[in-house]
Coordinates of N, CA and C in Angstrom, one line a residue:
Chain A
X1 N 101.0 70.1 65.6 CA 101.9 69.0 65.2 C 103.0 69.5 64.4
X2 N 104.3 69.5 65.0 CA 105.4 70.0 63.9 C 106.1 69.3 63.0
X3 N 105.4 68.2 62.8 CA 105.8 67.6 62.1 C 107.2 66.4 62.7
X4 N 107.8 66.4 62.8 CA 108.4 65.4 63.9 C 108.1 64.6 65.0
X5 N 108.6 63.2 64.2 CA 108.2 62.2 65.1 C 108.7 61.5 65.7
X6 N 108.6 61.3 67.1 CA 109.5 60.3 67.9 C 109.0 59.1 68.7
X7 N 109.9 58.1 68.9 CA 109.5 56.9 70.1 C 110.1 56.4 70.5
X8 N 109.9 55.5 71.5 CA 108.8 55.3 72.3 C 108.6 56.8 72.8
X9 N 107.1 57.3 73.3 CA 106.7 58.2 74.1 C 107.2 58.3 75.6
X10 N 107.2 57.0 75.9 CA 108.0 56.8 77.7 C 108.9 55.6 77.6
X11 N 109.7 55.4 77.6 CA 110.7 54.3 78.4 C 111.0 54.0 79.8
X12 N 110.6 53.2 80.6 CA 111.4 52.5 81.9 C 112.4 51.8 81.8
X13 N 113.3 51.6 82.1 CA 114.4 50.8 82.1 C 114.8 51.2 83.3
X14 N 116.0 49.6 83.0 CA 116.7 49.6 84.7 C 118.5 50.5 84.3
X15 N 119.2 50.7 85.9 CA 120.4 51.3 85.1 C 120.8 50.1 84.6
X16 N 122.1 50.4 84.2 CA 122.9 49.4 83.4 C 122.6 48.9 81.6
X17 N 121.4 49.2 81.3 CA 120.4 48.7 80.0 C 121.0 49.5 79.2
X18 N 120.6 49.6 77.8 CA 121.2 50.3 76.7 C 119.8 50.0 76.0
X19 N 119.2 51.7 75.7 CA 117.8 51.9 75.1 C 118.7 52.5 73.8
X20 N 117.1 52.6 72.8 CA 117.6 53.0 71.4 C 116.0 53.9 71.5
X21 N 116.5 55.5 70.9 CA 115.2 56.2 70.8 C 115.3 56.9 69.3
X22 N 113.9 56.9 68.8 CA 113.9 56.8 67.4 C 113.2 58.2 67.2
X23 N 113.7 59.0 65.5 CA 113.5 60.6 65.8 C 112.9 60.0 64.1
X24 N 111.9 60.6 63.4 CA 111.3 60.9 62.0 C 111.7 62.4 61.8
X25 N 112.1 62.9 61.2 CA 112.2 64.3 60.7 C 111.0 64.9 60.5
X26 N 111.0 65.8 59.8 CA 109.4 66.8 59.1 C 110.2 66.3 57.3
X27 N 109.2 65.8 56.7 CA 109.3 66.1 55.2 C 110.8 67.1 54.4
X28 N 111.1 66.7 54.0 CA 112.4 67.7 53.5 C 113.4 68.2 54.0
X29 N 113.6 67.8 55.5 CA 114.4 68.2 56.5 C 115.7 67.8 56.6
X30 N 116.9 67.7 56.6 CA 117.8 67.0 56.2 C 118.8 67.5 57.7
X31 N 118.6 68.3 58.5 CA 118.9 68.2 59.5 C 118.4 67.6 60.5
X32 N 118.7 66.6 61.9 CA 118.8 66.0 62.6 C 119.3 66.6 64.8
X33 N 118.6 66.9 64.9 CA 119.4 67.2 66.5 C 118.8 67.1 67.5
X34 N 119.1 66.4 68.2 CA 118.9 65.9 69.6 C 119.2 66.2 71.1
X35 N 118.6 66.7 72.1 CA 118.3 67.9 73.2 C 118.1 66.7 74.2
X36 N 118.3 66.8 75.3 CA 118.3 66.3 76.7 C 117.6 67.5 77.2
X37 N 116.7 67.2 77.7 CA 116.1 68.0 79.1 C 116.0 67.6 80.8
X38 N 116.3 67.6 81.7 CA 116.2 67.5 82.7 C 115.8 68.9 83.4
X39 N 115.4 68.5 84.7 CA 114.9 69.7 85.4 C 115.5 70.7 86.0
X40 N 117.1 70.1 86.0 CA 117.9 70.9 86.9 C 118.9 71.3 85.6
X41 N 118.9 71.4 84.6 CA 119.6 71.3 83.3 C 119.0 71.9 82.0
X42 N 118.1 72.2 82.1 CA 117.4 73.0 81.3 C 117.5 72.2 79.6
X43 N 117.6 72.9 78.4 CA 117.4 71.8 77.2 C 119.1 72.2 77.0
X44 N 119.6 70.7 77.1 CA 120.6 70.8 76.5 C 121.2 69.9 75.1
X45 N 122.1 70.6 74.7 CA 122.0 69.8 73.2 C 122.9 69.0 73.0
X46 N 122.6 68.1 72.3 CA 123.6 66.6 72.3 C 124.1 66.6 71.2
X47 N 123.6 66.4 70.2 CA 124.4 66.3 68.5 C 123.7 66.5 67.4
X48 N 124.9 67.0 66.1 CA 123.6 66.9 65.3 C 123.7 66.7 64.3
X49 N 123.0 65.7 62.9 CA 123.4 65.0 62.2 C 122.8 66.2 60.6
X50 N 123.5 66.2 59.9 CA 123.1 66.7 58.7 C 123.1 65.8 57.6
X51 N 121.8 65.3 56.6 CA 122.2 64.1 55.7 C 122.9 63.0 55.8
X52 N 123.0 62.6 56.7 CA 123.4 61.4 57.5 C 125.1 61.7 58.5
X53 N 125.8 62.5 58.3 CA 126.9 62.8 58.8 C 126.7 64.0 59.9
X54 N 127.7 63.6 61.0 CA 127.3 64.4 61.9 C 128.1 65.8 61.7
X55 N 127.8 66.7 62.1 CA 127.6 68.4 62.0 C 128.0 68.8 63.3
X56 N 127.7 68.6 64.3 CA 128.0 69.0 66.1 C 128.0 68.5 66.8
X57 N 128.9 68.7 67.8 CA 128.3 67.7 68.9 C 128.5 68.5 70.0
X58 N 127.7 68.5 70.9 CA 127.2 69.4 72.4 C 128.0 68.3 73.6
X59 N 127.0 68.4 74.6 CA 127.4 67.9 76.0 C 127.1 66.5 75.9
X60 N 127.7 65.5 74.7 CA 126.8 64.3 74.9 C 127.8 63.0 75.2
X61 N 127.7 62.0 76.4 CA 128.6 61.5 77.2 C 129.1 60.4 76.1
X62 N 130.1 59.9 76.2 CA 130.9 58.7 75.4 C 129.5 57.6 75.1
X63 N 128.7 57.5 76.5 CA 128.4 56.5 76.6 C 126.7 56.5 76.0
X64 N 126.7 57.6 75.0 CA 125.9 58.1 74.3 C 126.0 58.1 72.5
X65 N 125.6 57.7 71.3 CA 125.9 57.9 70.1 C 124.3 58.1 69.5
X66 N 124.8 58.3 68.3 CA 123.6 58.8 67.2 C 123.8 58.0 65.9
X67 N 123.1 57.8 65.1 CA 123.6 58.3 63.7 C 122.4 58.4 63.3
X68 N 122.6 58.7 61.7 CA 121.1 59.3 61.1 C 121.5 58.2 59.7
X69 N 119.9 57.6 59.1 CA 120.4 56.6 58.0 C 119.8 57.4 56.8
X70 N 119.9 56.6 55.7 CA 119.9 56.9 54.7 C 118.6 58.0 54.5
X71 N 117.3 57.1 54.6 CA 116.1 57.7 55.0 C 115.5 58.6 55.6
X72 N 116.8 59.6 56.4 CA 116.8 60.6 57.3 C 116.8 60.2 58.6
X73 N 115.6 59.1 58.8 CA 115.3 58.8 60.3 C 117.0 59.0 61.1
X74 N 116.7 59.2 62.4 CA 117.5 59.3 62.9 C 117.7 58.5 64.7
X75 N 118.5 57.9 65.3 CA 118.3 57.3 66.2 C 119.6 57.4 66.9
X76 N 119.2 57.6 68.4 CA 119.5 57.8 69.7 C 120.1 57.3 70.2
X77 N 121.6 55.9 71.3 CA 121.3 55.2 71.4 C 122.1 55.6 73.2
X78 N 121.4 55.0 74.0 CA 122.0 55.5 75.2 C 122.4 53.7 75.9
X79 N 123.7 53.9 76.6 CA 124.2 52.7 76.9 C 124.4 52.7 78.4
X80 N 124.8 51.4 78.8 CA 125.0 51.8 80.7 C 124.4 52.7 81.1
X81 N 123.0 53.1 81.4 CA 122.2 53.6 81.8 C 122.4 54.2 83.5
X82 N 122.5 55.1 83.8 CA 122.3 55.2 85.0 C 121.1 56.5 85.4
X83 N 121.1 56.5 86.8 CA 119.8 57.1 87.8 C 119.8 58.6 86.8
X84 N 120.8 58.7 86.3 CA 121.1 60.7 86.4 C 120.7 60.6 84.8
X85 N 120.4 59.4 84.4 CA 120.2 59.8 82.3 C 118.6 59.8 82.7
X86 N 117.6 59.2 83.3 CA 116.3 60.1 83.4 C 116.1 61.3 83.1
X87 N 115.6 61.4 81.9 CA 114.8 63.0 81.2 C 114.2 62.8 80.3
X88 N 113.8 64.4 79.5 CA 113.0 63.8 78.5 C 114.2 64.3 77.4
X89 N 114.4 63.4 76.1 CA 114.8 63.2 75.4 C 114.2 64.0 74.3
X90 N 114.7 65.2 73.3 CA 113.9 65.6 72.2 C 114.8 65.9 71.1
X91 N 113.9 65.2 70.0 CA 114.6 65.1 68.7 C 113.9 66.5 67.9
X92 N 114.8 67.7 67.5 CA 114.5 68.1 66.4 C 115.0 68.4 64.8
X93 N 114.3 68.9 64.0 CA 114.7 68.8 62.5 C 115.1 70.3 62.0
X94 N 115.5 70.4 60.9 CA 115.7 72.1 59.9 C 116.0 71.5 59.0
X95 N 115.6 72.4 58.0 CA 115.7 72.7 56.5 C 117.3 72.0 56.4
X96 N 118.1 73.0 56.9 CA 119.5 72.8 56.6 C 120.2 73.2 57.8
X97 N 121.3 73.5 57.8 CA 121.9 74.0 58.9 C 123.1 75.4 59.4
X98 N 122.6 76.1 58.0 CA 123.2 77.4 58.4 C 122.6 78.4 58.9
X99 N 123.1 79.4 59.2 CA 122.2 80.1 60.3 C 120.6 81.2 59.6
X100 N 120.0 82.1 60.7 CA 118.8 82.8 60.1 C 117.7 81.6 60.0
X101 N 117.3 81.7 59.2 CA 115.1 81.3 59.3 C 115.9 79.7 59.1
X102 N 116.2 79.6 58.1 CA 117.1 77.9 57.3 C 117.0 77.2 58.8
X103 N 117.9 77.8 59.9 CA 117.9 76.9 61.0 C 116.7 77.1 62.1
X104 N 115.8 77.2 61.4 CA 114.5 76.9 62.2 C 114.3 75.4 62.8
X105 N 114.4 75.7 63.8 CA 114.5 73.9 64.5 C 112.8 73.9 65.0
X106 N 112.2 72.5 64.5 CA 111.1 72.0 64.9 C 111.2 70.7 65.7
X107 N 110.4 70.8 66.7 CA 110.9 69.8 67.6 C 109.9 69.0 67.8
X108 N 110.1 67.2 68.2 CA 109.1 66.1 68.5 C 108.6 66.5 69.7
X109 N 107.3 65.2 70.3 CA 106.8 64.8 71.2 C 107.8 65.0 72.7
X110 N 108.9 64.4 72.2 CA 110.1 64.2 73.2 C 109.6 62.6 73.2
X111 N 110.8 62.1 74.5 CA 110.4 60.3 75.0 C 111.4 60.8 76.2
X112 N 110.4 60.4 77.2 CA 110.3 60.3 78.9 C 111.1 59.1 79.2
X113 N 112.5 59.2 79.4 CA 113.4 58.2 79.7 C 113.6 58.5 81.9
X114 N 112.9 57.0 81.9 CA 113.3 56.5 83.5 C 113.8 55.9 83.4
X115 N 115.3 56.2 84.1 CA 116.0 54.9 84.7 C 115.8 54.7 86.5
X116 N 115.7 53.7 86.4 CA 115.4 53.0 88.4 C 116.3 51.7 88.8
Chain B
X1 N 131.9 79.5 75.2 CA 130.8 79.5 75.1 C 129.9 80.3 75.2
X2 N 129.2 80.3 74.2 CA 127.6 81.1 74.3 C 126.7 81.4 75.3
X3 N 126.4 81.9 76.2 CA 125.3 82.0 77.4 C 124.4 82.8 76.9
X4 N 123.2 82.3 77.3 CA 121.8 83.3 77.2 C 121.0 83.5 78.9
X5 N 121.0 84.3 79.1 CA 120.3 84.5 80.6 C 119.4 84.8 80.2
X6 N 118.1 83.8 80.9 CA 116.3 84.4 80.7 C 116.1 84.8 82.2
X7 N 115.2 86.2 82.0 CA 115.0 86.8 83.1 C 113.5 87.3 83.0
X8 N 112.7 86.9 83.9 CA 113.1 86.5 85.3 C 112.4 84.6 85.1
X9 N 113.1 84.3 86.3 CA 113.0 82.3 85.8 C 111.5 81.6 86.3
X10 N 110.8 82.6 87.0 CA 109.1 82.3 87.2 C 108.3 83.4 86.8
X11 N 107.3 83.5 86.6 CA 106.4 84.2 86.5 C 104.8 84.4 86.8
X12 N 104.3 85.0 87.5 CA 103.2 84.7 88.3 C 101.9 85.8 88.5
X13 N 101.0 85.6 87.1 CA 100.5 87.1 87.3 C 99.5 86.6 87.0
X14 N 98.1 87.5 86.7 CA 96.7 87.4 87.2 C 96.4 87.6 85.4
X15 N 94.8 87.5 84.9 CA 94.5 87.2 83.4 C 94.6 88.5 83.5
X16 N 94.7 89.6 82.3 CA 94.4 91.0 82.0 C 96.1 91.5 82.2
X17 N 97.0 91.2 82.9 CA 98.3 91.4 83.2 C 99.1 91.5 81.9
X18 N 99.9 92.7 81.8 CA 100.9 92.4 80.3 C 102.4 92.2 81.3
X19 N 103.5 91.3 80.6 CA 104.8 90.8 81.1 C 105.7 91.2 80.1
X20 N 106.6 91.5 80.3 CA 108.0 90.9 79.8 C 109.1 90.1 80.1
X21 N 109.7 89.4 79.5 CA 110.4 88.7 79.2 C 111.7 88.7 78.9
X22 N 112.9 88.9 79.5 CA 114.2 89.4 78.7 C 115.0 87.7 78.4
X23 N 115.6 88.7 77.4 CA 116.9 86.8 76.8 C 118.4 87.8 76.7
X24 N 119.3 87.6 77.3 CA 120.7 88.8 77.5 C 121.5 87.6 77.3
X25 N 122.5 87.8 76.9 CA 124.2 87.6 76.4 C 125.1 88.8 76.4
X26 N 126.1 87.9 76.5 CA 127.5 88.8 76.2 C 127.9 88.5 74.4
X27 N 127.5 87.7 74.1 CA 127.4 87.1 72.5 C 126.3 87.6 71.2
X28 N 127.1 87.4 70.3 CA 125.8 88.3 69.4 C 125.6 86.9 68.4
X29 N 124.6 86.9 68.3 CA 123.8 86.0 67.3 C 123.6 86.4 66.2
X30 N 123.4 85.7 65.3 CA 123.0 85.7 63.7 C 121.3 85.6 64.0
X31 N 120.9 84.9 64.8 CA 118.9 84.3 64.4 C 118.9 84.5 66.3
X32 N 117.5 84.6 66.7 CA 117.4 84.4 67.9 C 116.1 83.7 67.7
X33 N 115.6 82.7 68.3 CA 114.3 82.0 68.1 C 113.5 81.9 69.9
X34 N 112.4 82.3 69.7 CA 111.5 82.3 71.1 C 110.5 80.5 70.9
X35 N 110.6 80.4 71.8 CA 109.8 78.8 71.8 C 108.9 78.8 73.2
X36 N 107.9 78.2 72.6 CA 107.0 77.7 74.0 C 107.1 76.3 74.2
X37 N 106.9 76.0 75.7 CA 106.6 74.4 75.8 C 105.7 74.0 76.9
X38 N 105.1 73.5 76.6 CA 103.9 73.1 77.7 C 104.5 71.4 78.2
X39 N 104.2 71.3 80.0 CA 104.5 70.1 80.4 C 104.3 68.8 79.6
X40 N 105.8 68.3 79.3 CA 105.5 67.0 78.6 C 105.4 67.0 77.2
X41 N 105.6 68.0 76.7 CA 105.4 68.5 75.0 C 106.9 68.9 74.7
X42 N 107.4 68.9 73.1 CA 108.2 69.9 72.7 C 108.3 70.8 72.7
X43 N 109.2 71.8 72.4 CA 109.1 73.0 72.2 C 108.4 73.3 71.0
X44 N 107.7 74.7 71.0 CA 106.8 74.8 69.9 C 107.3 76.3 69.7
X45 N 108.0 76.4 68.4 CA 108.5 77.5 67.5 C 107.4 78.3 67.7
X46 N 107.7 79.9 68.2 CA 106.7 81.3 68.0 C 107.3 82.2 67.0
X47 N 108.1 82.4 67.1 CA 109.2 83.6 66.2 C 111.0 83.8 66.0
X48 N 111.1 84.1 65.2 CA 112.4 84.3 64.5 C 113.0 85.5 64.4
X49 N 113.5 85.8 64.7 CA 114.5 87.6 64.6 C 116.0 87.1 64.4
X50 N 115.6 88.0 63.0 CA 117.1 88.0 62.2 C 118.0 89.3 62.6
X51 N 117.3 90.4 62.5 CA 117.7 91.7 62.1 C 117.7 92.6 63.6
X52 N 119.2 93.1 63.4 CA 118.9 93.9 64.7 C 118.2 95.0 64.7
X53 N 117.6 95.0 65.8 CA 116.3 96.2 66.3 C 115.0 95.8 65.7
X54 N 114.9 94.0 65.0 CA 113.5 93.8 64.4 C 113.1 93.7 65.7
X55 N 111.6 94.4 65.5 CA 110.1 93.8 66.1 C 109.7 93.2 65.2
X56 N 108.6 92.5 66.2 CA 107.8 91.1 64.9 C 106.9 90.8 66.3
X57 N 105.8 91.0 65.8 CA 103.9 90.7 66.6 C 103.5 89.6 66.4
X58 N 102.8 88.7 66.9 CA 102.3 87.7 67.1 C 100.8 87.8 67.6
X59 N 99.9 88.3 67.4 CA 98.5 88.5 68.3 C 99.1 89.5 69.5
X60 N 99.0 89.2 70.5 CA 99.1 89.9 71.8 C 100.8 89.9 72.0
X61 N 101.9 88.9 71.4 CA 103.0 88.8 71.7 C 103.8 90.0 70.7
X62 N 104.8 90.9 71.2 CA 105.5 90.8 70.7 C 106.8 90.9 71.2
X63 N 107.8 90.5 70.0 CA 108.9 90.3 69.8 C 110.0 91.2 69.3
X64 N 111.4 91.6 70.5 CA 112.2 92.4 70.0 C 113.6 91.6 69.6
X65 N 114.6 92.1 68.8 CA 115.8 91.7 68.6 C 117.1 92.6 68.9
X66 N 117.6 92.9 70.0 CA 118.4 94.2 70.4 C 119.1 94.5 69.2
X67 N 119.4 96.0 69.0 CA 120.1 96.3 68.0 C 121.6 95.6 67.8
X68 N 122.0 95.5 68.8 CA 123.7 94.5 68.5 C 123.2 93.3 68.2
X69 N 121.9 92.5 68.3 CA 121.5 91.1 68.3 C 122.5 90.3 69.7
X70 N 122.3 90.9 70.6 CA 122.7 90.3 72.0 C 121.8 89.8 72.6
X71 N 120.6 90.4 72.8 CA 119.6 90.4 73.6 C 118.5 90.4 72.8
X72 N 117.1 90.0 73.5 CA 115.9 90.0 73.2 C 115.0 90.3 74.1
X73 N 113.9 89.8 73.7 CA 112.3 90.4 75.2 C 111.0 90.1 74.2
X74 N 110.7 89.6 75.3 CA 109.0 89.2 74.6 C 108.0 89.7 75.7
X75 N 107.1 90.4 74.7 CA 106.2 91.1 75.9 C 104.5 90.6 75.0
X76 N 104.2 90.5 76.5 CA 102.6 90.0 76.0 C 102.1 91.1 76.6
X77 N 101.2 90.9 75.9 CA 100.0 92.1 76.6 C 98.6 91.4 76.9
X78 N 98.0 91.6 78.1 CA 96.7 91.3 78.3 C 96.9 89.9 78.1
X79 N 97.9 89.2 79.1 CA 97.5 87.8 79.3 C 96.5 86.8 79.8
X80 N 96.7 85.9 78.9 CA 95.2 85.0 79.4 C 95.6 83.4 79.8
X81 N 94.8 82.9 80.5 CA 95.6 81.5 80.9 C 95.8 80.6 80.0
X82 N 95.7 80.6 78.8 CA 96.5 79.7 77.6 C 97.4 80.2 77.7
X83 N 98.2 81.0 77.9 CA 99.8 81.6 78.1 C 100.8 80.7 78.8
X84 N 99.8 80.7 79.5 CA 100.6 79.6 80.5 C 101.6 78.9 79.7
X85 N 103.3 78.2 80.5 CA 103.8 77.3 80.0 C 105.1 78.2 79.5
X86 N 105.9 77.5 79.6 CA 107.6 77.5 79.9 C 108.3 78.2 78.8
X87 N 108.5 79.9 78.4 CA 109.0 80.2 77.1 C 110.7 80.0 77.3
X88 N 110.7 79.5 76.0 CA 112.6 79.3 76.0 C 113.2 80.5 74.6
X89 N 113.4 81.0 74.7 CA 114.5 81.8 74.1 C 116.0 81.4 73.4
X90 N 116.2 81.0 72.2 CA 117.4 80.2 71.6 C 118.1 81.4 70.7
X91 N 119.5 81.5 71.1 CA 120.4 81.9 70.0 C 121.2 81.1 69.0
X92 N 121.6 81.5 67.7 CA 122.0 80.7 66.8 C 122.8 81.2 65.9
X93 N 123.8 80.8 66.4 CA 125.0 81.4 66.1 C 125.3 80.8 64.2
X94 N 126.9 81.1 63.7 CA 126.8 81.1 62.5 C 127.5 79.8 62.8
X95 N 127.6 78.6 63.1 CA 127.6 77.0 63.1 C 126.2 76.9 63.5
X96 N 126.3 75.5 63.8 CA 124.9 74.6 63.6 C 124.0 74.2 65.0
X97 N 124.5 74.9 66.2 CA 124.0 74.8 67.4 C 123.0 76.2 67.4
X98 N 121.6 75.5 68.0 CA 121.2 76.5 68.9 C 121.5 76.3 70.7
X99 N 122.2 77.6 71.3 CA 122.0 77.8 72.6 C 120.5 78.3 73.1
X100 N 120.3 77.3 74.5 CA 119.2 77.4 74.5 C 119.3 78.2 76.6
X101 N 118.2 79.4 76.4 CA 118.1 80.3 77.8 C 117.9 79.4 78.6
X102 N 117.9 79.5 80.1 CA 117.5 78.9 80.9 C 115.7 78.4 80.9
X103 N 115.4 79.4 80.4 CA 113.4 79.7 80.3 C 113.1 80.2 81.6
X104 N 111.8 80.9 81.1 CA 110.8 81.5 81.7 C 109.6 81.0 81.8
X105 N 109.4 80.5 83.2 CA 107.7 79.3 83.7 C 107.2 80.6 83.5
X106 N 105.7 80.8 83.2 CA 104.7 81.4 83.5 C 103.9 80.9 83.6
X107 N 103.2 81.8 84.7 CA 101.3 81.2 84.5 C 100.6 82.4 85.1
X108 N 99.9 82.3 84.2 CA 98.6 83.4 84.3 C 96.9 82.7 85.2
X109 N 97.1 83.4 85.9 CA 95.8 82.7 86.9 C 94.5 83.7 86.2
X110 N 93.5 82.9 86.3 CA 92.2 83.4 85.8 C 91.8 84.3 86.7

């Protein structure tokens, strides 16, 4: 267990829908980042939030945002949904965000997003 | 951009078999991190290499960090079928992204 928590575990949705997926950090973690997996795509990285403000952002579509709140939690939110956003979705955390051991990224469950 | 090429992209060997593993770039990293993931799971953190030309052991795993910090390799020795399952290889440059290799499936048949 690495401490990072995510949900839901599976989502179904139809295209067109707008899902919200929710990330818990590990205890003291104050970084935030969030990874797309698909099969044909390998882990790719989406954004990443440090202490509530975002820090990076990767390959992640317009029709895609994040933020992270006070509390650290952090949340996902995917909109107009279509066939090609099916994957798994994974949220991980770090200490902080400079580089060496600090950016040790621990990663959730993931959440199994179908669109049909 | 950053590229990591993991070589080779399956892997398919018998229990008692040692493997390696290569992670190559044209880019040099600050940290290189090795991860496993089993179907349906996260990735799950193995090791960290800071320092170019660190080794660093794990039980039966271990871990290189090329001296330029370009490349890596993970070699197991005497694999057993808990091995099994998808290693990913991540570079991490001096901003806030890890690039992440393509991965390496393995499975070790009993």
């Amino acid at each position: 267990d690495s401490g990072v928590t995510q949900t839901p575990k599976h989502l179904i949705t139809a295209t067109g829908q707008r899902v919200t997926l929710r990330c818990s950090p590990r205890s003291g973690d104050l970084s935030v980042y969030w990874y797309q997996q698909s099969l044909d795509q390998g882990l790719q990285f989406l954004i990443q939030y440090y202490n509530g403000e975002e820090r990076a952002k990767g390959n992640i579509l317009e029709r895609f945002s994040a933020q992270q709140f006070p509390d650290l939690h952090s949340e996902l939110n995917l909109s107009s949904l279509e066939l090609g956003d099916s994957a798994l979705y994974f949220c991980a955390s770090s200490v902080a965000w400079a580089s060496g051991r600090s950016n040790e990224q621990f990663f959730g469950p993931g959440t199994r997003l179908t669109v049909l | 951009t950053q590229l990591l090429e993991q070589s080779p992209q399956f892997l398919s060997i018998q229990e008692g078999e040692n493997l390696t593993v290569y992670c190559n770039s044209s880019s040099v990293f600050s940290s290189l991190q090795w991860y496993r993931q089993e179907p349906g799971e996260g990735p799950v953190l193995l090791v960290t290499v800071v320092t170019g030309g660190e080794v660093k052991k794990l039980k039966r795993l271990t871990f290189q960090f090329g001296d330029a910090r370009k490349d890596s390799s993970l070699h197991i020795t005497a694999a057993q079928p808990g091995d099994t399952g998808l290693y990913l290889c991540a570079g991490n440059n001096a901003g806030n992204m890890l690039t992440f290799g393509g991965g390496t499936r393995l499975m070790v048949k009993p």
